Amino acid sequence: MKLKGKVWKFGDNVNTDEILAARYLITTDPIEMGSHLMEDIRPGFPGEINTGDIIVAGENFGCGSSREHAPLAIKGAGIAAVVATNFARIFYRNAFNMGLPIFESAAAVQAFNEGEEIEIDISSGRIRNLTTGKICHVQPIPIFMQDLIDAGGLIKYLAKQRD
Amino acid sequence: MGMTIAQKILAAHCEQDTVEPDEIVMAKLDLALGNDVTAPLAIETFRGSGVKKVFDREKIVLVLDHFTPNKDIRSAQQCLVVRNFAKEYDIPHFYDVGDVGIEHVLLPEQGLVLPGDLVIGADSHTCTYGALGAFATGVGSTDLAAAMISGEAWFRVPHSILFRYKGELNSWVSGKDLILFTIGKIGVSGARYCAMEFTGPVIKSLSMDGRFTMANMAIEAGAKTGIFPPDQVTEEYLESRAGRDYTFYFSDPDAEYLDIIDIDVSGIEPVVACPNLPSNVKPVREVRGVTIDQSVIGFCTNGRLEDLRIAAGILKGNKVARHVRTIIFPGSQGVYLQAIREGLIEIFIEAGAAVSTPTCGPCLGGHHGVLAAGERAVATTNRNFVGRMGHPKSEVYLASPAVAAASAVAGELTHPDDI
């Protein structure tokens, strides 16, 4: 499976308050959450996103609160995946549990710029920059995490275990 | 190879003799916690799964503390989801306006978390309970939903970093200053995915309230949990609270640590974390003169009795500066009531401070003290990210109750000795 989209670049330590401010934690609707994505650090961002675009960010992406509203807002805004140098741990587990594809690649973060078109080949772990031709690889994930993805998230994984 | 406390608790909960760092285990939980922000999503997921019963209604705790008493219609609707669920499933540990406290003050106070427990909470500051020698960590709503169904959660066994604090504490230096200093030293991802283990002679003589404050902010260094070896202080705290048996776990002498960090506290002065990261730490005297519009004292980080006593000690006989809105947030009804009995609330009101019912309120920009553009607050909370307490152009300085109270009186960031 391949994901193809335009890069939106963010820095280090993007926290969950920045991803979705707490004043919007009064809904469980991902589309509504998505309409406020990154509002305090990049006003108007949701309106610029084309469905399938990809966020590329630095270290410790998603630090701070445990709000699963953060990955839900990213998904709800039409972002297909997040590539970062690394992720804060609660955000990391939330993304796998609820089904937002995320990838760790310090090289990609270094080499890719905003506006470039990239393609992530999920099965081979290869990211190709279609604008510059540069190719990077993502950190392999533990087998358990792959099982979560294959099942379609934690709840479906547990249902499968029960059967 | 020996094991750390963190490894031992996880091993005991997945019926293995040993667990290794980075190993992924499914473990049985002693408690799963949700609040009015995270539980509605979890309940939606739970109901969507088709499962009709919870694994153990005694081991689920639901605390409506973030946007309560409800700040608007939508937060009331969100709480209604939890209120209905708690009623339908007859959840005994359901806390709402009247008996609610801020979750991480409330649960230990009620004896719901005990040493050796494995706890998840759909709230990042669940790591607070590590102060009791429990393994407690923040997760998301899907994890909470799964836990309500199965009573289990998956864990990547963390590496541990050992912190050893020694030396003599300077006056006014508290658990808050120690943890801010530590985060300033290692950075907001300095303990990412690790367990922080707090030890040393300074920790041994630190009160339970001080330990809760330190463990609370482990997440601010990216940690999975912050954990204290239990001791006599723990035991005394539990004496009137524990309603079931518990186990003290200790790290083996040959346990393996990712790093060992020695901190001599003798050189530490009262500090603040400047905007916009908890790691942006400076001695308060270096930023003296920065004016403030608001001082908020309390919350899950510093809303315990010792914190209110310290703040009252400074405010007694003083008035808060005319332009500084000072608001006290006791962490629970129990703390509030005891503060009344000790005369602390009278001191706060006479000093010109307001006192709120327990709520997370302004800490996350919810209600009861949200900031306007250009305004600045000193807060005993745990985060100072962009827009955390309100407008994206407002600012938050994190500090101890002593510094927050002294600054309220002076009208600017101030060392408690300087008022």
Short mmCIF file of C-alpha atoms in Angstrom, two decimals, chain B residues 32 54 66 71 129-130 174 190 196 200 270 303 310 315 367 373 383 390 403 409:
data_model
loop_
_atom_site.label_atom_id
_atom_site.label_comp_id
_atom_site.label_asym_id
_atom_site.label_seq_id
_atom_site.Cartn_x
_atom_site.Cartn_y
_atom_site.Cartn_z
CA ALA B 32 -8.34 2.19 34.58
CA VAL B 54 -17.25 -4.02 31.61
CA HIS B 66 -11.83 19.06 33.57
CA LYS B 71 -18.69 25.53 31.66
CA TYR B 129 0.74 7.68 41.23
CA GLY B 130 4.34 6.59 40.78
CA SER B 174 10.17 22.19 46.98
CA GLY B 190 15.08 13.65 27.95
CA MET B 196 12.25 8.00 35.80
CA GLY B 200 18.58 9.62 47.14
CA PRO B 270 13.41 28.46 43.54
CA GLY B 303 -3.29 21.20 44.91
CA ILE B 310 2.89 27.08 51.98
CA LEU B 315 -0.22 35.33 51.85
CA HIS B 367 -12.60 27.97 32.29
CA ALA B 373 -4.01 38.12 24.43
CA ARG B 383 2.43 22.93 31.17
CA GLY B 390 -6.06 30.71 26.91
CA VAL B 403 6.83 31.47 44.16
CA VAL B 409 1.80 39.79 46.35
#
